[in-house]
Amino acid sequence: REKQLVEYFRAQMRKDPDMASAVAAIRTLLEFLKRDKGETILGLRESLKWATDCLTGEDSSVAVSSGGELFLRFISLTSLEHQDLSRCKKVMEERGELFLEKISMSRTKVAKLCHTFIKDGAKILTHSYSRVVLRVLEKAAAEKKRFSVYVTESQPDSAGRQMAEALRKLNVPVTVVLDAAVGYVLEKVDLVIVGAEGVVESGGIINKIGTYQMAVCSKAHNKPFYVVAESFKFVRLYPLNQQDVPDKFKYKADTLKTVQNLSEEHPMIDYTPPSLITLLFTDLGVLTPSAVSDELIKLYL
Amino acid sequence: MADAGEPEGPERKDDIVKAKQEGKELTKEEKQRLRKEKKQQKKSKEKKDDKPSRDSEKEKKPASAASPAPQTPTQPPAQKAPSAAPAPVPVPASETPSAADKPAKSKAELKAERRARQEAERASKGKKGDVGPQAAPGKPKAPPSELQPVVKRLPEHVQVDNPEVLKKLAKKLERQQTPEYNAATKVKIPLRSDYGYKVSLFSHLHQYSRKAPLTQQLGIPSTVIHPAIVRLGLQYSQGIVAGSNARSVALLHAFKQVIRDYTTPPNEELSRDLVNRLKPYISFLNQCRPLSASMGNAIKYIKKEISNIPSQCKEEEAKRKLLNCIDCYINEKIVLAAKAIAKYSIEKISDGDVILVYGCSSLVNHILCEAFEKNRKFRVIVVDSRPRLEGREALRRLVQKGINCTYVLISAVSYILPEVSKVFLGAHALLANGYVMSRVGTSQIALVAKAFNVPVLVCCETYKFCERVQTDSFVSNELDDPDDLIVTRTGTTQLEHWQEVPSLGLLNLVYDVTPPDFVDLVITDLGMIPCTSVPVVLRVKNVDQ
């Protein structure tokens, strides 16, 4: 059963490489719900939790775990109304489809909100490969705005080069810079836009390693630091500093399974505190970091 | 409302007042006559009073913020305040319909009325106390919000240097007596007087001496105040019961005793009479030691529960219900909340941590003991400060459990902070703008911790959240006995005769206010929230209720 689940998840990711991993996870969970032969609501919830754990074992990003948790919450808000299990399941499936539809639109909503902040002639700095940032820049280019982009190379996987390729296809002038050159390049730049793998309760973000120093440098240069993220990335973590982020998010899933001594591995993500972030663009609207907690309270409590 | 009304005033006004009390509708003419008379009285009163009080109040008004909700003794005057504001304000509104009704008014009269209006508005901004009793007997019906923003009143307890406010308070305490069957045994609640020279920045606050407890001024037997409350007041004023959780729990237990001993007098309803009985007790306790935010919330809850008792309910059952409610409150809001907070906090304590705590917070001690029982390896640094030296109590409790502790005074905090990995602080109250009100010295520790990039965690139960807003520690605080600062070392007592030196003042502050930028995380029984989300929690709680 586990293999089937993971296979389906991988197939979803392959089918649409543009889709967020959390969306693929939620689609997988919905399929799992449809095929589940459980008899009780409690059993259903338990098996959904187990499925989410499997998926985080496959792809350890924060977004998958937050997406799974949100799906569970969204579903279980209905579970108390109907007596009959099959009717309940039907309602759950409908709600699941609705949820999925809503979040597939979220990137477009974010792009619509953010592109107005990119003025004509702007120079933008971004970090690594983020599909949401790409969508925002696509929208801005479609609105006939002229801007140029600096992308960091983002080692160890050189994801920044991928981003540069995608931007060249849009005919946007792009320069790839070293991760170490962020402080050097910031004086030329007007604004910084990054994506996020997870948005935490304090309003800070978890993103590819290198984001934190970019945020610190932009604060020192007084440049606005914008984050674009969909709402399903909101997660119930509250890290106090870099060490407080749980290990299961810091490293890739395969690394966690194979390597014994984690202190020799380099973490793939870092935490940026809310004091360094100017604004967050989400499908719930444009939020300040302190408003994120309010939204989370609404979503979860 | 029983009012110390105006002794002067034309007869017609008395008739109108009587008619109002009988519940009859005043005719338009009578209302106009009332308003005119009020304006005349205001004008004459204003000429009598001195200017300095008005000026000092004007200065204080921009400095202060909204009146605190838990200050129940100030509620009767606070209720008069919105009536004071509407009194002069709707006059212009009502002038126009009255002018339309009576076109026969001469220009001179209109001019006089306009002048009187302006005087009245100026007067209302200056003297809130005097306009109150005048406005009460004939409130105009027009709402003030359409014409002028509601004038917020300063609470009484921060107007100690205004003699009119003190007179009003004395009169109110006289009035707050539980009526006994034998009128001759009426005893009034004594007014505590201030002690010693007050530093000018804090002259608007009370400063009492511990050597002169309020109970010395009460006669024996004191039939007005229940003995459990007298005992409680003494315990508060002598500092025997200290710490906001301890004070709230002691208060609730004393109220339970009061409810047990209560009998409904004939022709009275329990729900209304009991609330009136509690009012003088609360004034008395406030005189012994100013109420804390947690106590204020507890009192609000009890009053709500009492007034929700249905009138058909029999006395025994009602009393049982109330006692049950109080027990539930203590259990939910204090005991279980502590358990929930401990559960969340343990996630934040990792092995090898060095935790800094300040003073003695029952909640923080509880958390550390729980974490130690769950086999987390950490050590604690206890920071202490004079004159209370509460850290010693915390040190005693932690060492008893076997936790590895270090003890320093607050002057060494910047020396010790590079070793520290986390700071845990307790709170007295959390204000609606995210500021943390806690024992004096807390904001200093938070500031230094921020400078060293050490995360600061505040632990606070949700029943301590209050709707007040405050941005500095001056506006509303508590001044403790200045004699506490006198210390005898090696046979000499330096400050013994401090009162004889005219330019010397001793300041013993109890609370201070920490801005939310210095606090990284607040752990409450609802979960971990950033400091700025306190108003959201308040909103959610109000919706629940």
Tab-separated table of C-alpha atoms in Angstrom, chain A residues 146-273:
chain	number	residue	atom	x	y	z
A	146	ARG	CA	10.639	46.230	-18.215
A	147	PHE	CA	12.786	44.824	-15.455
A	148	SER	CA	15.989	42.889	-14.993
A	149	VAL	CA	16.717	40.064	-12.599
A	150	TYR	CA	19.729	38.919	-10.603
A	151	VAL	CA	19.564	35.281	-9.514
A	152	THR	CA	21.879	33.624	-7.046
A	153	GLU	CA	23.408	30.392	-8.147
A	154	SER	CA	22.172	28.671	-4.991
A	155	GLN	CA	24.559	25.793	-4.382
A	156	PRO	CA	24.700	22.835	-3.695
A	157	ASP	CA	22.189	22.002	-6.422
A	158	SER	CA	22.661	25.059	-8.722
A	159	ALA	CA	18.923	25.591	-8.861
A	160	GLY	CA	19.524	29.228	-9.707
A	161	ARG	CA	20.718	28.310	-13.182
A	162	GLN	CA	17.397	26.608	-13.854
A	163	MET	CA	15.633	29.806	-12.879
A	164	ALA	CA	17.865	31.832	-15.186
A	165	GLU	CA	17.026	29.517	-18.092
A	166	ALA	CA	13.305	29.899	-17.491
A	167	LEU	CA	13.642	33.681	-17.306
A	168	ARG	CA	15.643	33.864	-20.521
A	169	LYS	CA	12.743	32.136	-22.274
A	170	LEU	CA	10.591	35.082	-21.158
A	171	ASN	CA	13.076	37.509	-22.694
A	172	VAL	CA	13.886	39.015	-19.307
A	173	PRO	CA	17.505	40.168	-18.916
A	174	VAL	CA	18.974	37.953	-16.196
A	175	THR	CA	22.358	37.688	-14.497
A	176	VAL	CA	23.501	34.743	-12.403
A	177	VAL	CA	25.567	35.766	-9.374
A	178	LEU	CA	27.473	33.770	-6.782
A	179	ASP	CA	25.830	33.201	-3.424
A	180	ALA	CA	28.729	35.098	-1.895
A	181	ALA	CA	28.078	38.138	-4.076
A	182	VAL	CA	24.701	39.044	-2.561
A	183	GLY	CA	26.090	41.917	-0.472
A	184	TYR	CA	28.022	43.192	-3.506
A	185	VAL	CA	25.013	43.270	-5.792
A	186	LEU	CA	22.458	44.676	-3.350
A	187	GLU	CA	23.284	48.304	-3.868
A	188	LYS	CA	22.213	48.044	-7.514
A	189	VAL	CA	18.990	46.273	-6.707
A	190	ASP	CA	15.573	47.889	-5.984
A	191	LEU	CA	13.760	45.011	-4.340
A	192	VAL	CA	14.221	41.403	-3.312
A	193	ILE	CA	11.567	38.745	-3.950
A	194	VAL	CA	11.874	35.184	-2.708
A	195	GLY	CA	9.566	32.215	-2.459
A	196	ALA	CA	9.103	30.115	0.648
A	197	GLU	CA	8.946	26.442	1.437
A	198	GLY	CA	7.060	27.131	4.646
A	199	VAL	CA	5.682	30.105	6.527
A	200	VAL	CA	5.873	29.714	10.292
A	201	GLU	CA	3.633	31.024	13.029
A	202	SER	CA	5.811	33.970	13.923
A	203	GLY	CA	5.574	35.273	10.362
A	204	GLY	CA	9.061	34.136	9.448
A	205	ILE	CA	9.835	31.821	6.561
A	206	ILE	CA	11.712	28.631	5.914
A	207	ASN	CA	13.420	28.621	2.551
A	208	LYS	CA	16.483	27.409	0.650
A	209	ILE	CA	19.737	28.024	2.471
A	210	GLY	CA	21.088	31.479	1.719
A	211	THR	CA	17.789	33.261	2.162
A	212	TYR	CA	18.606	34.379	5.692
A	213	GLN	CA	21.785	36.170	4.726
A	214	MET	CA	20.028	37.789	1.791
A	215	ALA	CA	17.403	39.084	4.219
A	216	VAL	CA	20.009	40.416	6.644
A	217	CYS	CA	21.875	42.187	3.843
A	218	SER	CA	18.738	43.741	2.409
A	219	LYS	CA	17.792	45.000	5.865
A	220	ALA	CA	21.210	46.589	6.145
A	221	HIS	CA	20.754	48.234	2.735
A	222	ASN	CA	17.140	49.218	3.525
A	223	LYS	CA	15.785	47.378	0.481
A	224	PRO	CA	12.300	45.839	0.720
A	225	PHE	CA	12.303	42.069	1.176
A	226	TYR	CA	9.149	40.444	-0.222
A	227	VAL	CA	8.071	36.856	0.186
A	228	VAL	CA	5.561	35.128	-2.092
A	229	ALA	CA	3.888	31.996	-0.767
A	230	GLU	CA	0.590	30.147	-1.115
A	231	SER	CA	-1.568	29.758	1.970
A	232	PHE	CA	-1.179	25.992	2.236
A	233	LYS	CA	2.446	26.558	3.174
A	234	PHE	CA	1.464	28.008	6.562
A	235	VAL	CA	2.743	25.584	9.153
A	236	ARG	CA	2.380	25.335	12.938
A	237	LEU	CA	6.020	25.683	13.812
A	238	TYR	CA	7.583	28.415	15.904
A	239	PRO	CA	11.378	28.342	15.624
A	240	LEU	CA	13.281	30.719	17.856
A	241	ASN	CA	16.527	30.531	15.899
A	242	GLN	CA	18.257	28.417	13.246
A	243	GLN	CA	18.876	25.516	15.586
A	244	ASP	CA	15.237	25.318	16.606
A	245	VAL	CA	14.059	24.134	13.169
A	246	PRO	CA	13.374	20.386	13.391
A	247	ASP	CA	15.900	18.146	11.675
A	248	LYS	CA	13.305	16.421	9.525
A	249	PHE	CA	12.920	19.607	7.470
A	250	LYS	CA	16.541	20.583	7.272
A	251	TYR	CA	17.818	17.718	5.182
A	252	LYS	CA	16.534	15.843	2.147
A	253	ALA	CA	14.468	12.748	2.852
A	254	ASP	CA	17.063	10.296	1.492
A	255	THR	CA	19.793	11.899	3.584
A	256	LEU	CA	17.721	11.450	6.737
A	257	LYS	CA	17.210	7.788	5.974
A	258	THR	CA	20.759	6.873	5.022
A	259	VAL	CA	23.166	9.059	6.964
A	260	GLN	CA	24.000	8.283	10.609
A	261	ASN	CA	25.752	11.407	11.765
A	262	LEU	CA	23.752	14.420	10.683
A	263	SER	CA	26.269	16.945	11.958
A	264	GLU	CA	28.413	16.221	8.935
A	265	GLU	CA	25.615	16.976	6.499
A	266	HIS	CA	24.881	20.502	5.454
A	267	PRO	CA	21.306	21.651	5.954
A	268	MET	CA	19.315	22.576	2.840
A	269	ILE	CA	17.107	25.229	4.427
A	270	ASP	CA	17.341	28.106	6.846
A	271	TYR	CA	14.943	30.232	8.867
A	272	THR	CA	14.381	33.930	8.259
A	273	PRO	CA	12.853	35.763	11.240
